[in-house]
Structures are given as C-alpha cells and as structure tokens.
Amino acid sequence: MKTNLSFEFFPPRSAKIAAQLRDTYHALARLDPVYFSVTYGAGGSTRDKTLETVLEIRRETGLEAVPHLSCIGSSQEEIRRILAQYRENGIRRIVALRGDLPSGMRADGDFRYASELVKFVRAETGDYFHIEVAAYPEAHPQAASYKADLRAFQRKVEAGADGAITQYFYNPDAYFYFLEDCRREGIEIPIVPGIMPITNYQQLARFSDLCGAEIPRWIRKQLESFGDDLESIRAFGVDVVTGLCDKLLQGGAPGLHFYTLNRAEPTLAICRNLDLVPR
Ligand code: FAD
C-alpha cells in the first residue's frame, strides 16, 4: 500500500534559498507526496511569500501545495481577505494554527486559539477547505496539563478540522498513547506524525526546548558525543529517524509529514531506507 507523505517548507528569504528550495521540491516530488506545505510567519509576516511559494510549487511540480495560516494577532477581516485570496487561487487545503507572536509583541487580534480560527473558516467558507490542525503527543508547552491540551485538540476537531499533523517527537509511544486517548475521546480524524530529521544537534536542542519536544536522553548523549562530526550526526540521525518512522507505519500511522527545513537529502535518506523512493 502507498504511504501518504507530505513535506513542509518555509518561505525562502533570499534568492539563494529560493533556488535551494526549488531543487528540494523537485527532488521530493519524485516521491509523489499527497501535498507540500508552506509555513506562515507569525502575525502575517510571510503572508505574500507563503502564497507565492505555494503557487510556485504547484506550478512547477503539478502537485498540491498547501499554505499554513496562523491567526494570532490578526483581525477577522484580515483572515477573511486571505481566505478569499486562497479561494481565488484554487487552494482547497490549509493548515490552521494559532502561531506564536515574537516575545514582546502583544496579541490584540480577534483570535486567541486555533479552534477559533477553524470555527471562523467553517463559518465563512463552509466545507470548501480541507483543514489540517496541529496536535501535540507530548503536550503543547503552554498547556495547563496533558489533559487540558487534549481537550484543546478536541475543540479544534469539534470546530471542523479534517485532519491533524503532530509536533515532532522521537518516542513512538508518545504518539501511540496520544492516539489511544484521542480515540477514547471519540476523535476519529487521521493524525499524521510530524517527523523532524536530525542533522544538527545544537539547533535541534534549542528548537526542541522551545516547542516542548523531548529528545530522549540516549539520543541526546549519542549526539553530544559526536561533537562537530557532522557526518556521524547525520548517519546516526538517519538511522534513528528511520527506526522511528518504521515503528509508526507498522503501528498504523496514516502517513508521515516531514519538517524538511527546506533540504531534500536528510528526508530522502530516511525515505530511501523505508523503501519509499522510486528507483
Ligand atoms: P492552539 O491549538 O490554539 O493551542 C495553543 C495553546 O493554547 C495550547 O497550549 C493549548 O492547550 C491552549 N488552548 C487551546 N485552546 C484553549 C482554550 N479554549 N482554553 C485554554 N487553553 C487553550 N507556527 C507558525 O507561526 N506558522 C506555521 O506555519 C506553523 N506551522 C506549524 C505546523 C505544525 C504541524 C505544527 C505542529 C506547528 C506549527 N506552528 C506554526 C507552531 C504553532 O503555531 C505553535 O505550536 C503554537 O504555539 C500553537 O499553535 P496551535 O495551532 O497548536 O494552537
């Protein structure tokens, strides 16, 4: 059976990164993903760039490309305009998020939580969009508790989300327990695990602290021991993440969503090991 893949990018900030991204999406298009997605900067900072990148990827690959849309700091009118622009461009799927404002910036928009955005999109556009939302098997860092976060996720589903993509994690049990809890609460939408390839330890550690993703001690210790030896970090990372993906797929995950960081090779190496790259 074909594995459902999706690949996430961020909008390029320079011509050089744009050229790199072009090579990346062409290389990953060979894997025939269900869609590519493009992130959306907090407070609308990449609004035009997100749409531009989505349209370019769709035009160049002929595959579906999906914009993320975050609501924190935005007014209803702004979101209404963006939705209209997406519709004019024939975009049928979005990833709906709250987003994070840069520290020091006040949130005085019309939305507090992603569930309010999902509700708004449904009220404005009915069933037009397929809506993906975020899920957190290890709980969102600002959540009052694991249970409260599960309830927050449930609110997004009740508001009309069609599917979810998880924050990345390296412990497959976190995903399977979360999935079981969701099913117990009557949440039936597909929940696709988000996969973060490991290529740079310092960067990963910093990012994981911020977004509340745990790097298990045994992985941390091994990565630390490689120091500046990027080749060993890369080889170990591919090995660990291949094992994780394999367990997730064997356990029934409905697909894999890769946080590519705009680079093809780490994701390709993992997909090659999983036999997902056509020869
Ligand atoms: P929410 O679901 O609103 O949850 C945020 C917090 O509020 C959680 O702690 C939740 O428990 C709590 N909460 C929710 N509802 C309630 C309530 N009614 N009462 C009390 N507490 C509540 N960020 C970007 O800026 N741009 C992107 O493109 C982007 N893409 C992402 C893609 C994926 C797949 C993922 C997993 C994350 C992405 N993010 C992106 C990061 C995301 O915006 C942050 O993780 C953000 O902190 C939370 O967004 P959310 O949509 O999960 O928020």
Tab-separated table of C-alpha atoms and ligand atoms in Angstrom:
chain	number	residue	atom	x	y	z
A	1	MET	CA	0.000	0.000	0.000
A	2	LYS	CA	1.237	3.505	-0.825
A	3	THR	CA	2.450	5.548	2.152
A	4	ASN	CA	0.913	9.032	2.367
A	5	LEU	CA	3.747	11.542	2.508
A	6	SER	CA	3.749	15.318	2.899
A	7	PHE	CA	6.699	17.698	3.044
A	8	GLU	CA	6.835	21.036	4.834
A	9	PHE	CA	8.908	24.062	3.786
A	10	PHE	CA	9.310	27.633	4.976
A	11	PRO	CA	9.129	30.543	2.509
A	12	PRO	CA	12.624	31.463	1.271
A	13	ARG	CA	14.041	34.792	2.418
A	14	SER	CA	16.645	35.240	-0.348
A	15	ALA	CA	17.194	34.323	-3.987
A	16	LYS	CA	19.837	31.789	-2.935
A	17	ILE	CA	17.467	29.990	-0.538
A	18	ALA	CA	14.713	30.159	-3.178
A	19	ALA	CA	16.982	28.326	-5.640
A	20	GLN	CA	17.811	25.713	-2.976
A	21	LEU	CA	14.119	25.225	-2.270
A	22	ARG	CA	13.442	24.704	-5.978
A	23	ASP	CA	15.972	21.844	-6.061
A	24	THR	CA	14.457	20.455	-2.856
A	25	TYR	CA	10.831	20.328	-4.017
A	26	HIS	CA	11.806	18.875	-7.383
A	27	ALA	CA	13.823	16.123	-5.650
A	28	LEU	CA	10.977	15.338	-3.230
A	29	ALA	CA	8.281	15.482	-5.925
A	30	ARG	CA	9.625	12.127	-7.172
A	31	LEU	CA	8.150	10.559	-4.026
A	32	ASP	CA	4.671	11.627	-5.174
A	33	PRO	CA	3.585	13.261	-1.886
A	34	VAL	CA	-0.080	13.950	-1.130
A	35	TYR	CA	0.917	17.604	-0.713
A	36	PHE	CA	3.693	20.055	0.065
A	37	SER	CA	3.019	22.653	2.746
A	38	VAL	CA	4.484	26.113	3.336
A	39	THR	CA	4.634	27.748	6.770
A	40	TYR	CA	3.191	31.147	7.623
A	41	GLY	CA	5.127	33.654	9.740
A	42	ALA	CA	3.588	34.842	12.991
A	43	GLY	CA	1.401	37.923	12.671
A	44	GLY	CA	1.246	37.586	8.882
A	45	SER	CA	4.951	38.377	8.393
A	46	THR	CA	5.297	35.974	5.425
A	47	ARG	CA	1.748	36.286	4.101
A	48	ASP	CA	2.582	37.125	0.483
A	49	LYS	CA	5.695	34.947	0.441
A	50	THR	CA	3.731	31.918	1.698
A	51	LEU	CA	1.161	32.219	-1.082
A	52	GLU	CA	3.813	32.960	-3.714
A	53	THR	CA	5.778	29.850	-2.684
A	54	VAL	CA	2.653	27.673	-2.664
A	55	LEU	CA	1.729	28.806	-6.185
A	56	GLU	CA	5.274	28.293	-7.468
A	57	ILE	CA	5.481	24.743	-6.077
A	58	ARG	CA	2.105	23.820	-7.537
A	59	ARG	CA	3.010	25.274	-10.936
A	60	GLU	CA	6.456	23.645	-11.038
A	61	THR	CA	5.533	20.178	-9.748
A	62	GLY	CA	1.857	19.834	-10.659
A	63	LEU	CA	1.282	18.582	-7.093
A	64	GLU	CA	-0.926	20.052	-4.368
A	65	ALA	CA	0.714	22.787	-2.316
A	66	VAL	CA	-0.883	23.966	0.906
A	67	PRO	CA	-0.463	27.210	2.850
A	68	HIS	CA	-0.310	27.276	6.648
A	69	LEU	CA	-2.369	30.058	8.197
A	70	SER	CA	-1.802	31.313	11.736
A	71	CYS	CA	-4.297	33.627	13.412
A	72	ILE	CA	-2.672	35.166	16.486
A	73	GLY	CA	-2.560	38.966	16.176
A	74	SER	CA	-4.868	39.011	13.113
A	75	SER	CA	-8.314	40.545	12.736
A	76	GLN	CA	-11.268	38.656	11.292
A	77	GLU	CA	-11.181	40.986	8.317
A	78	GLU	CA	-7.531	40.112	7.562
A	79	ILE	CA	-8.227	36.379	7.752
A	80	ARG	CA	-11.341	36.824	5.595
A	81	ARG	CA	-9.231	38.529	2.929
A	82	ILE	CA	-6.589	35.797	2.986
A	83	LEU	CA	-9.222	33.061	2.691
A	84	ALA	CA	-10.715	34.870	-0.300
A	85	GLN	CA	-7.264	35.094	-1.909
A	86	TYR	CA	-6.698	31.366	-1.346
A	87	ARG	CA	-10.050	30.574	-2.918
A	88	GLU	CA	-9.331	32.789	-5.925
A	89	ASN	CA	-6.182	30.742	-6.429
A	90	GLY	CA	-7.991	27.413	-6.213
A	91	ILE	CA	-6.376	26.394	-2.914
A	92	ARG	CA	-8.538	23.734	-1.232
A	93	ARG	CA	-6.491	22.740	1.822
A	94	ILE	CA	-4.955	24.772	4.659
A	95	VAL	CA	-3.042	24.063	7.881
A	96	ALA	CA	-4.789	26.212	10.524
A	97	LEU	CA	-2.743	27.324	13.526
A	98	ARG	CA	-2.658	29.783	16.357
A	99	GLY	CA	1.009	30.697	15.786
A	100	ASP	CA	3.417	32.306	18.241
A	101	LEU	CA	3.997	36.029	18.458
A	102	PRO	CA	7.598	37.187	18.823
A	103	SER	CA	8.319	37.947	22.508
A	104	GLY	CA	7.326	41.468	23.484
A	105	MET	CA	4.595	41.686	20.853
A	106	ARG	CA	1.040	41.984	22.167
A	107	ALA	CA	-1.728	39.852	20.738
A	108	ASP	CA	-4.574	42.269	20.089
A	109	GLY	CA	-6.203	40.409	17.224
A	110	ASP	CA	-9.596	38.699	17.107
A	111	PHE	CA	-8.338	35.132	17.734
A	112	ARG	CA	-6.914	33.517	20.869
A	113	TYR	CA	-6.766	29.873	19.836
A	114	ALA	CA	-6.568	27.805	16.661
A	115	SER	CA	-10.022	26.356	17.417
A	116	GLU	CA	-11.435	29.874	16.921
A	117	LEU	CA	-9.725	30.073	13.526
A	118	VAL	CA	-11.134	26.687	12.456
A	119	LYS	CA	-14.610	27.789	13.571
A	120	PHE	CA	-14.237	31.057	11.648
A	121	VAL	CA	-13.044	29.316	8.459
A	122	ARG	CA	-16.024	26.940	8.599
A	123	ALA	CA	-18.485	29.797	9.280
A	124	GLU	CA	-17.083	31.830	6.370
A	125	THR	CA	-16.406	29.145	3.782
A	126	GLY	CA	-18.416	26.064	4.787
A	127	ASP	CA	-16.838	22.825	3.596
A	128	TYR	CA	-14.706	24.453	0.890
A	129	PHE	CA	-11.375	23.927	2.675
A	130	HIS	CA	-9.855	20.707	3.935
A	131	ILE	CA	-8.462	21.863	7.296
A	132	GLU	CA	-5.421	20.346	8.997
A	133	VAL	CA	-4.556	21.354	12.577
A	134	ALA	CA	-1.631	20.752	14.943
A	135	ALA	CA	-1.576	18.016	17.603
A	136	TYR	CA	0.898	17.508	20.471
A	137	PRO	CA	1.527	13.918	21.641
A	138	GLU	CA	3.918	15.279	24.320
A	139	ALA	CA	1.561	18.237	25.135
A	140	HIS	CA	1.977	21.832	23.960
A	141	PRO	CA	4.486	23.703	26.176
A	142	GLN	CA	1.917	26.311	27.300
A	143	ALA	CA	-0.820	23.787	28.101
A	144	ALA	CA	-2.029	23.680	31.712
A	145	SER	CA	-1.815	19.870	31.560
A	146	TYR	CA	-1.738	16.971	29.100
A	147	LYS	CA	-5.493	16.541	29.615
A	148	ALA	CA	-6.182	20.252	29.018
A	149	ASP	CA	-4.195	20.091	25.792
A	150	LEU	CA	-6.083	17.003	24.643
A	151	ARG	CA	-9.305	18.953	25.289
A	152	ALA	CA	-7.898	21.890	23.271
A	153	PHE	CA	-7.189	19.487	20.407
A	154	GLN	CA	-10.709	18.105	20.692
A	155	ARG	CA	-12.087	21.655	20.377
A	156	LYS	CA	-10.294	22.056	17.031
A	157	VAL	CA	-11.802	18.802	15.804
A	158	GLU	CA	-15.284	19.794	17.003
A	159	ALA	CA	-14.836	23.137	15.219
A	160	GLY	CA	-14.362	21.243	11.954
A	161	ALA	CA	-10.767	20.071	11.444
A	162	ASP	CA	-10.447	17.226	8.919
A	163	GLY	CA	-7.005	16.004	9.897
A	164	ALA	CA	-4.038	16.710	12.152
A	165	ILE	CA	-0.262	16.791	11.953
A	166	THR	CA	1.684	16.286	15.159
A	167	GLN	CA	4.570	18.218	16.615
A	168	TYR	CA	7.705	16.117	16.151
A	169	PHE	CA	8.782	13.588	18.779
A	170	TYR	CA	11.329	10.781	18.991
A	171	ASN	CA	9.433	8.411	21.256
A	172	PRO	CA	6.854	6.436	19.258
A	173	ASP	CA	4.978	5.504	22.451
A	174	ALA	CA	4.094	9.184	22.937
A	175	TYR	CA	2.245	9.046	19.601
A	176	PHE	CA	0.525	5.711	20.194
A	177	TYR	CA	-0.676	6.689	23.696
A	178	PHE	CA	-1.926	10.030	22.356
A	179	LEU	CA	-3.752	8.259	19.544
A	180	GLU	CA	-5.406	5.887	22.006
A	181	ASP	CA	-6.503	8.823	24.196
A	182	CYS	CA	-7.933	10.570	21.135
A	183	ARG	CA	-9.918	7.505	20.058
A	184	ARG	CA	-11.222	7.144	23.629
A	185	GLU	CA	-12.486	10.741	23.420
A	186	GLY	CA	-14.202	9.973	20.114
A	187	ILE	CA	-11.657	11.845	17.936
A	188	GLU	CA	-11.562	9.915	14.691
A	189	ILE	CA	-9.725	12.204	12.230
A	190	PRO	CA	-6.393	10.998	10.777
A	191	ILE	CA	-3.447	12.148	12.935
A	192	VAL	CA	-0.253	12.117	10.887
A	193	PRO	CA	3.029	12.120	12.805
A	194	GLY	CA	5.351	15.071	12.128
A	195	ILE	CA	8.903	13.901	11.502
A	196	MET	CA	11.996	16.027	12.131
A	197	PRO	CA	15.180	14.630	10.566
A	198	ILE	CA	18.259	15.041	12.777
A	199	THR	CA	21.142	16.921	11.143
A	200	ASN	CA	22.408	19.492	13.633
A	201	TYR	CA	22.402	18.801	17.373
A	202	GLN	CA	22.689	22.368	18.744
A	203	GLN	CA	19.904	23.650	16.518
A	204	LEU	CA	17.652	20.691	17.314
A	205	ALA	CA	18.224	21.013	21.083
A	206	ARG	CA	17.420	24.741	21.023
A	207	PHE	CA	14.308	24.259	18.921
A	208	SER	CA	13.081	21.273	20.950
A	209	ASP	CA	13.309	23.264	24.208
A	210	LEU	CA	11.174	25.989	22.658
A	211	CYS	CA	8.448	23.794	21.220
A	212	GLY	CA	8.364	21.237	24.028
A	213	ALA	CA	9.572	18.231	22.004
A	214	GLU	CA	11.635	15.798	24.037
A	215	ILE	CA	14.914	14.407	22.762
A	216	PRO	CA	15.330	11.149	24.696
A	217	ARG	CA	18.498	11.019	26.837
A	218	TRP	CA	20.085	8.184	24.852
A	219	ILE	CA	19.750	10.178	21.612
A	220	ARG	CA	20.984	13.403	23.264
A	221	LYS	CA	24.023	11.608	24.748
A	222	GLN	CA	24.982	9.978	21.460
A	223	LEU	CA	24.596	13.251	19.548
A	224	GLU	CA	26.669	15.115	22.157
A	225	SER	CA	29.425	12.547	21.852
A	226	PHE	CA	29.800	13.228	18.112
A	227	GLY	CA	30.827	16.865	18.770
A	228	ASP	CA	31.474	18.602	15.439
A	229	ASP	CA	31.497	15.368	13.454
A	230	LEU	CA	28.536	16.248	11.228
A	231	GLU	CA	28.870	13.097	9.167
A	232	SER	CA	28.357	10.872	12.241
A	233	ILE	CA	25.472	13.027	13.485
A	234	ARG	CA	23.830	12.725	10.094
A	235	ALA	CA	24.323	8.940	9.835
A	236	PHE	CA	23.052	8.358	13.396
A	237	GLY	CA	20.128	10.746	12.790
A	238	VAL	CA	19.057	8.919	9.636
A	239	ASP	CA	19.266	5.616	11.467
A	240	VAL	CA	17.232	6.752	14.497
A	241	VAL	CA	14.551	8.541	12.485
A	242	THR	CA	14.230	5.641	10.024
A	243	GLY	CA	13.581	3.337	13.005
A	244	LEU	CA	11.003	5.770	14.378
A	245	CYS	CA	9.156	6.055	11.035
A	246	ASP	CA	9.199	2.302	10.601
A	247	LYS	CA	7.603	1.767	14.045
A	248	LEU	CA	4.996	4.466	13.340
A	249	LEU	CA	3.999	2.991	9.994
A	250	GLN	CA	3.984	-0.578	11.365
A	251	GLY	CA	1.775	0.678	14.214
A	252	GLY	CA	-0.777	2.090	11.768
A	253	ALA	CA	0.174	5.789	11.356
A	254	PRO	CA	-1.832	7.127	8.382
A	255	GLY	CA	1.228	8.759	6.789
A	256	LEU	CA	4.346	10.809	7.528
A	257	HIS	CA	4.717	14.615	7.428
A	258	PHE	CA	8.363	15.713	7.169
A	259	TYR	CA	9.672	19.002	8.539
A	260	THR	CA	12.275	19.250	5.779
A	261	LEU	CA	13.792	22.630	6.787
A	262	ASN	CA	13.935	23.153	3.014
A	263	ARG	CA	16.546	20.425	2.498
A	264	ALA	CA	15.897	17.271	0.491
A	265	GLU	CA	18.746	14.958	1.452
A	266	PRO	CA	18.008	14.142	5.137
A	267	THR	CA	14.361	13.362	4.282
A	268	LEU	CA	15.339	11.443	1.136
A	269	ALA	CA	17.849	9.317	3.073
A	270	ILE	CA	15.139	8.281	5.548
A	271	CYS	CA	12.607	7.612	2.771
A	272	ARG	CA	15.186	5.582	0.849
A	273	ASN	CA	15.708	3.371	3.925
A	274	LEU	CA	11.936	2.954	4.187
A	275	ASP	CA	11.838	1.976	0.529
A	276	LEU	CA	9.619	4.937	-0.342
A	277	VAL	CA	11.825	6.362	-3.117
A	278	PRO	CA	11.095	5.049	-6.614
A	279	ARG	CA	14.206	3.551	-8.203
B	1	FAD	P1	-3.770	26.029	19.813
B	1	FAD	O1	-4.398	24.768	19.379
B	1	FAD	O2	-4.615	27.248	19.868
B	1	FAD	O3	-3.107	25.771	21.240
B	1	FAD	C1	-2.220	26.711	21.807
B	1	FAD	C2	-2.203	26.570	23.337
B	1	FAD	O4	-3.440	27.044	23.866
B	1	FAD	C3	-2.055	25.135	23.819
B	1	FAD	O5	-1.279	25.158	24.995
B	1	FAD	C4	-3.494	24.721	24.142
B	1	FAD	O6	-3.536	23.704	25.131
B	1	FAD	C5	-4.066	26.038	24.649
B	1	FAD	N1	-5.518	26.175	24.400
B	1	FAD	C6	-6.178	25.976	23.257
B	1	FAD	N2	-7.487	26.245	23.402
B	1	FAD	C7	-7.658	26.650	24.683
B	1	FAD	C8	-8.766	27.097	25.448
B	1	FAD	N3	-10.001	27.196	24.907
B	1	FAD	N4	-8.570	27.444	26.747
B	1	FAD	C9	-7.333	27.371	27.311
B	1	FAD	N5	-6.237	26.958	26.634
B	1	FAD	C10	-6.394	26.605	25.334
B	1	FAD	N6	3.558	28.332	13.691
B	1	FAD	C11	3.542	29.384	12.832
B	1	FAD	O7	3.642	30.547	13.265
B	1	FAD	N7	3.445	29.193	11.475
B	1	FAD	C12	3.318	27.948	10.936
B	1	FAD	O8	3.235	27.823	9.718
B	1	FAD	C13	3.312	26.824	11.814
B	1	FAD	N8	3.160	25.560	11.338
B	1	FAD	C14	3.051	24.514	12.223
B	1	FAD	C15	2.766	23.234	11.725
B	1	FAD	C16	2.628	22.152	12.593
B	1	FAD	C17	2.303	20.800	12.017
B	1	FAD	C18	2.795	22.341	13.989
B	1	FAD	C19	2.673	21.172	14.948
B	1	FAD	C20	3.068	23.610	14.496
B	1	FAD	C21	3.195	24.706	13.634
B	1	FAD	N9	3.418	26.001	14.095
B	1	FAD	C22	3.441	27.071	13.230
B	1	FAD	C23	3.641	26.238	15.529
B	1	FAD	C24	2.344	26.577	16.276
B	1	FAD	O9	1.836	27.802	15.807
B	1	FAD	C25	2.689	26.667	17.771
B	1	FAD	O10	2.955	25.386	18.265
B	1	FAD	C26	1.696	27.416	18.621
B	1	FAD	O11	2.303	27.656	19.894
B	1	FAD	C27	0.400	26.667	18.885
B	1	FAD	O12	-0.373	26.608	17.774
B	1	FAD	P2	-1.708	25.681	17.740
B	1	FAD	O13	-2.348	25.927	16.450
B	1	FAD	O14	-1.383	24.308	18.143
B	1	FAD	O15	-2.511	26.432	18.930
